[in-house]
Short mmCIF file of C-alpha atoms and ligand atoms in Angstrom, two decimals:
data_model
loop_
_atom_site.label_atom_id
_atom_site.label_comp_id
_atom_site.label_asym_id
_atom_site.label_seq_id
_atom_site.Cartn_x
_atom_site.Cartn_y
_atom_site.Cartn_z
CA MET A 242 -0.23 50.06 39.82
CA ASP A 243 -0.54 51.19 36.19
CA ASP A 244 -3.58 53.16 35.04
CA ARG A 245 -4.91 50.44 32.73
CA LEU A 246 -4.85 47.91 35.54
CA MET A 247 -6.51 50.39 37.89
CA ALA A 248 -9.23 51.06 35.33
CA ALA A 249 -9.71 47.34 34.83
CA LEU A 250 -10.03 46.87 38.57
CA GLY A 251 -12.40 49.77 38.94
CA ALA A 252 -10.18 51.12 41.71
CA ASP A 253 -7.97 54.18 41.69
CA GLY A 254 -4.60 54.65 43.29
CA ASP A 255 -6.02 57.01 45.91
CA ALA A 256 -8.43 54.38 47.16
CA VAL A 257 -5.62 51.83 47.45
CA ALA A 258 -3.51 54.40 49.33
CA ARG A 259 -6.34 55.41 51.70
CA ALA A 260 -6.87 51.77 52.63
CA HIS A 261 -3.42 51.49 54.18
CA ALA A 262 -2.32 55.10 54.93
CA ILE A 263 -3.71 54.75 58.45
CA TYR A 264 -0.96 52.28 59.40
CA THR A 265 1.58 54.75 60.77
CA PRO A 266 3.97 53.61 63.52
CA THR A 267 1.75 55.30 66.14
CA MET A 268 -1.45 53.68 64.88
CA LEU A 269 0.28 50.32 64.68
CA SER A 270 1.26 50.60 68.34
CA LEU A 271 -2.50 50.77 69.14
CA TYR A 272 -3.71 48.31 66.51
CA ASP A 273 -3.65 45.06 68.49
CA LEU A 274 -5.50 46.59 71.41
CA VAL A 275 -8.12 48.36 69.29
CA VAL A 276 -8.76 45.58 66.76
CA HIS A 277 -7.89 42.28 68.38
CA GLY A 278 -8.36 43.39 71.98
CA LEU A 279 -11.64 45.29 71.68
CA SER A 280 -13.33 45.45 68.27
CA ASN A 281 -13.39 41.71 67.52
CA HIS A 282 -15.29 41.09 70.72
CA LEU A 283 -17.35 44.25 71.16
CA ALA A 284 -18.16 45.13 67.55
CA TRP A 285 -17.52 42.31 65.08
CA GLY A 286 -18.79 39.46 67.24
CA CYS A 287 -15.86 37.21 66.38
CA PRO A 288 -13.62 36.34 69.31
CA THR A 289 -9.92 36.79 68.55
CA ARG A 290 -9.41 33.25 69.88
CA ARG A 291 -11.41 31.95 66.88
CA LEU A 292 -9.00 33.68 64.48
CA VAL A 293 -6.00 32.35 66.39
CA GLU A 294 -7.49 28.84 66.00
CA LEU A 295 -7.79 29.41 62.25
CA TYR A 296 -4.06 30.12 62.15
CA ARG A 297 -3.19 27.19 64.40
CA ASP A 298 -5.15 24.82 62.14
CA ASN A 299 -3.83 26.04 58.80
CA LEU A 300 -0.28 27.34 59.13
CA SER A 301 2.45 25.38 57.39
CA THR A 302 6.22 25.49 57.64
CA HIS A 303 6.40 27.39 54.29
CA HIS A 304 4.06 30.28 54.88
CA LEU A 305 3.28 33.57 53.17
CA GLU A 306 1.34 36.15 55.20
CA ALA A 307 -0.37 38.73 52.99
CA GLY A 308 -1.38 42.00 54.69
CA ILE A 309 0.74 41.39 57.77
CA GLY A 310 -0.33 44.41 59.89
CA THR A 311 1.51 44.07 63.21
CA GLY A 312 2.19 40.33 62.86
CA PHE A 313 -0.27 39.64 65.70
CA PHE A 314 -1.45 36.15 64.69
CA LEU A 315 1.94 34.72 63.74
CA ASP A 316 3.30 35.96 67.05
CA ARG A 317 0.39 34.66 69.10
CA VAL A 318 -0.25 31.23 67.62
CA GLN A 319 1.68 28.16 68.67
CA GLY A 320 2.33 27.27 65.05
CA PRO A 321 4.78 24.99 63.28
CA LYS A 322 8.46 25.79 63.18
CA PHE A 323 8.69 27.94 60.06
CA GLU A 324 11.26 26.89 57.49
CA ARG A 325 10.33 29.83 55.31
CA LEU A 326 8.19 32.78 56.32
CA VAL A 327 7.52 35.73 54.01
CA LEU A 328 5.63 38.83 55.10
CA LEU A 329 3.90 40.72 52.30
CA ASP A 330 2.37 44.16 52.58
CA ILE A 331 1.98 47.40 50.65
CA ASN A 332 2.92 49.41 53.74
CA GLN A 333 6.55 49.57 54.88
CA ASN A 334 5.59 50.49 58.48
CA CYS A 335 3.70 47.21 58.77
CA LEU A 336 6.56 45.21 57.28
CA ASP A 337 9.09 46.84 59.63
CA ARG A 338 7.04 46.38 62.77
CA ALA A 339 6.02 42.79 62.03
CA ALA A 340 9.53 41.80 60.96
CA ARG A 341 10.89 43.07 64.30
CA ARG A 342 8.20 41.27 66.25
CA LEU A 343 8.67 38.01 64.34
CA ALA A 344 12.48 38.22 64.15
CA ARG A 345 12.75 34.82 65.85
CA PHE A 346 11.36 33.26 62.65
CA ALA A 347 13.85 35.16 60.42
CA PRO A 348 11.08 36.33 58.04
CA ALA A 349 11.69 37.77 54.59
CA GLN A 350 9.79 40.89 53.55
CA ARG A 351 8.03 41.62 50.29
CA LYS A 352 6.57 45.08 49.65
CA ALA A 353 3.76 44.62 47.15
CA ASN A 354 0.26 45.69 46.23
CA LEU A 355 -2.10 42.72 46.30
CA LEU A 356 -4.21 44.32 43.57
CA ALA A 357 -1.32 44.07 41.12
CA PRO A 358 0.25 40.89 39.75
CA MET A 359 3.12 39.59 41.89
CA SER A 360 6.53 39.15 40.44
CA PRO A 361 6.92 35.37 40.13
CA ASP A 362 10.36 35.19 41.73
CA LEU A 363 9.26 33.60 45.01
CA GLU A 364 9.29 29.86 45.60
CA ARG A 365 5.78 28.55 46.14
CA PHE A 366 4.25 28.22 49.60
CA ASP A 367 2.17 25.56 51.40
CA SER A 368 -0.04 28.12 53.17
CA VAL A 369 -1.07 31.73 52.62
CA GLY A 370 -2.82 33.88 55.24
CA LEU A 371 -5.11 36.72 54.16
CA THR A 372 -6.77 38.09 57.28
CA TYR A 373 -8.67 41.36 57.56
CA VAL A 374 -7.36 42.49 54.17
CA LEU A 375 -10.26 41.99 51.75
CA HIS A 376 -12.49 44.43 53.65
CA CYS A 377 -9.81 47.11 53.17
CA LEU A 378 -9.36 46.65 49.43
CA PRO A 379 -11.34 48.94 47.11
CA GLY A 380 -13.80 47.60 44.56
CA ARG A 381 -16.53 44.99 44.44
CA MET A 382 -15.82 41.52 45.78
CA SER A 383 -15.09 40.28 42.26
CA GLU A 384 -12.44 43.01 41.96
CA LYS A 385 -10.99 42.48 45.46
CA LEU A 386 -10.55 38.80 44.67
CA ALA A 387 -7.99 39.78 42.05
CA SER A 388 -5.74 39.71 45.15
CA VAL A 389 -6.35 35.96 45.41
CA ASP A 390 -5.63 35.54 41.69
CA HIS A 391 -2.33 37.29 42.30
CA LEU A 392 -1.50 35.06 45.26
CA LYS A 393 -2.43 31.78 43.55
CA PRO A 394 0.73 31.52 41.42
CA LEU A 395 2.67 31.62 44.71
CA MET A 396 0.79 28.61 46.10
CA LYS A 397 1.78 24.97 45.63
CA GLN A 398 -0.90 22.72 44.16
CA GLN A 399 -2.32 21.61 47.51
CA ALA A 400 -1.52 24.81 49.39
CA VAL A 401 -4.15 26.34 51.67
CA LEU A 402 -5.37 29.92 51.49
CA PHE A 403 -7.04 30.94 54.73
CA GLY A 404 -8.15 34.09 56.45
CA ALA A 405 -11.04 36.28 57.44
CA THR A 406 -12.76 39.45 56.39
CA ILE A 407 -15.34 41.78 57.91
CA LEU A 408 -18.53 41.87 55.88
CA GLY A 409 -20.59 44.99 55.24
CA ARG A 410 -23.80 43.42 53.92
CA GLY A 411 -26.11 40.66 55.08
CA ILE A 412 -24.94 41.01 58.67
CA ALA A 413 -26.65 42.20 61.83
CA PRO A 414 -24.16 44.74 63.21
CA ASN A 415 -24.60 46.04 66.73
CA GLY A 416 -24.29 49.77 67.49
CA ALA A 417 -20.50 49.65 67.86
CA ALA A 418 -20.10 47.74 64.59
CA ARG A 419 -22.37 50.18 62.74
CA MET A 420 -20.39 53.12 64.06
CA LEU A 421 -17.04 51.60 63.08
CA LEU A 422 -18.31 50.53 59.64
CA ASP A 423 -19.53 54.07 58.98
CA LEU A 424 -16.32 55.68 60.22
CA TYR A 425 -13.88 53.35 58.47
CA ASN A 426 -15.79 53.35 55.17
CA ARG A 427 -16.02 57.15 55.25
CA LYS A 428 -12.24 57.38 55.73
CA GLY A 429 -11.57 54.74 53.06
CA VAL A 430 -9.81 52.44 55.53
CA PHE A 431 -12.56 49.87 54.87
CA ASN A 432 -14.28 49.43 51.52
CA ASN A 433 -16.74 46.73 52.48
CA ARG A 434 -20.22 48.23 52.10
CA GLU A 435 -21.08 45.74 49.36
CA ASP A 436 -19.13 42.76 50.71
CA ASP A 437 -21.40 39.85 51.52
CA PHE A 438 -20.95 36.21 52.41
CA GLU A 439 -22.37 34.93 49.10
CA SER A 440 -20.07 36.92 46.82
CA LEU A 441 -17.01 35.87 48.84
CA SER A 442 -18.11 32.25 48.94
CA GLU A 443 -18.91 32.17 45.24
CA GLY A 444 -15.64 33.91 44.29
CA LEU A 445 -13.60 31.42 46.32
CA ARG A 446 -15.49 28.42 44.90
CA ARG A 447 -14.80 29.65 41.40
CA ARG A 448 -11.09 29.63 42.19
CA PHE A 449 -10.61 26.58 44.44
CA GLY A 450 -11.78 22.95 44.51
CA LYS A 451 -12.46 22.80 48.25
CA VAL A 452 -13.79 25.80 50.15
CA GLU A 453 -14.82 25.97 53.80
CA ILE A 454 -16.39 29.23 54.83
CA GLU A 455 -18.38 30.26 57.87
CA ARG A 456 -19.69 33.44 59.39
CA GLN A 457 -19.09 34.45 62.97
CA GLY A 458 -20.82 37.72 63.78
CA CYS A 459 -19.81 40.21 61.06
CA VAL A 460 -16.76 38.16 60.07
CA ALA A 461 -16.41 35.54 57.33
CA LEU A 462 -13.69 32.98 58.04
CA PHE A 463 -12.49 30.94 55.10
CA ARG A 464 -10.17 28.16 54.04
CA ALA A 465 -9.67 27.27 50.39
CA GLN A 466 -7.54 24.67 48.65
CA GLY A 467 -7.06 22.84 45.36
CA THR A 468 -8.08 23.63 41.82
CA ALA A 469 -11.65 24.41 40.85
CA VAL A 470 -13.07 21.93 38.31
C1 SAM B 745 -6.62 45.58 58.78
S1 SAM B 745 -4.92 45.24 58.52
C2 SAM B 745 -4.85 43.51 58.90
C3 SAM B 745 -3.54 43.11 59.50
C4 SAM B 745 -3.42 41.67 59.96
N1 SAM B 745 -3.65 40.72 58.89
C5 SAM B 745 -4.37 41.41 61.08
O1 SAM B 745 -5.38 40.72 60.88
O2 SAM B 745 -4.10 41.88 62.19
C6 SAM B 745 -4.79 45.28 56.76
C7 SAM B 745 -3.37 45.03 56.26
O3 SAM B 745 -3.43 44.91 54.83
C8 SAM B 745 -2.46 45.78 54.24
N2 SAM B 745 -2.95 46.21 52.93
C9 SAM B 745 -3.98 47.06 52.66
N3 SAM B 745 -4.12 47.22 51.32
C10 SAM B 745 -3.18 46.45 50.74
C11 SAM B 745 -2.81 46.18 49.39
N4 SAM B 745 -3.46 46.76 48.35
N5 SAM B 745 -1.78 45.34 49.14
C12 SAM B 745 -1.10 44.75 50.18
N6 SAM B 745 -1.39 44.96 51.47
C13 SAM B 745 -2.42 45.80 51.76
C14 SAM B 745 -2.33 46.92 55.24
O4 SAM B 745 -1.14 47.65 55.07
C15 SAM B 745 -2.41 46.15 56.56
O5 SAM B 745 -1.17 45.61 56.92
#
């Protein structure tokens, strides 16, 4: 990302790098167990099944998954038969692992930083997934939501953006959640100390005509569609 853009976003390149440097092949081999097997239930108070339902309800046949991680949800959900699936991530380890796991859907890969404008050479999609990415991105919510502004030109008019993010404010974390929030924010893997439900909700409503958002434990789950009036 160029320096002017970084300055405008209030985020530096180091912070962007720290947010995804943890995703080495070894860490990715543990990710599903640690995050979707244990932390969702024991720390974040949002059962993984609820996130799988979000995918089941919102996936389309022309789907872009932004911040793919290990490809857990697209692998797990009994979704539609993809006609076009694109996996987008800043981290090549994530793209490689997820592409192998999801090979049956013949996905395309796109290495990109969500905090920078996307090159407009992709055909538009009917659905875009953005799960557990916003809490990683540096900056205030208004700055993180630049990622949504960068995804919007890739969405058809009635396309759905859906996903989830772990909040750092206005929640009632248990001991495990407090410990993980402290650890991950200290390491720069999470940058969600100031993330609250209201700023996410307001930011989505400013960008979309129809927004559904709910909180489950420490997690905000959202679905947004259409043009804001
Ligand atoms: C916590 S993981 C979530 C993975 C997956 N969505 C899930 O829920 O299991 C965050 C993902 O976002 C990616 N990511 C982090 N910062 C990014 C950025 N600036 N641009 C694009 N992807 C980013 C990471 O590489 C990683 O794949």
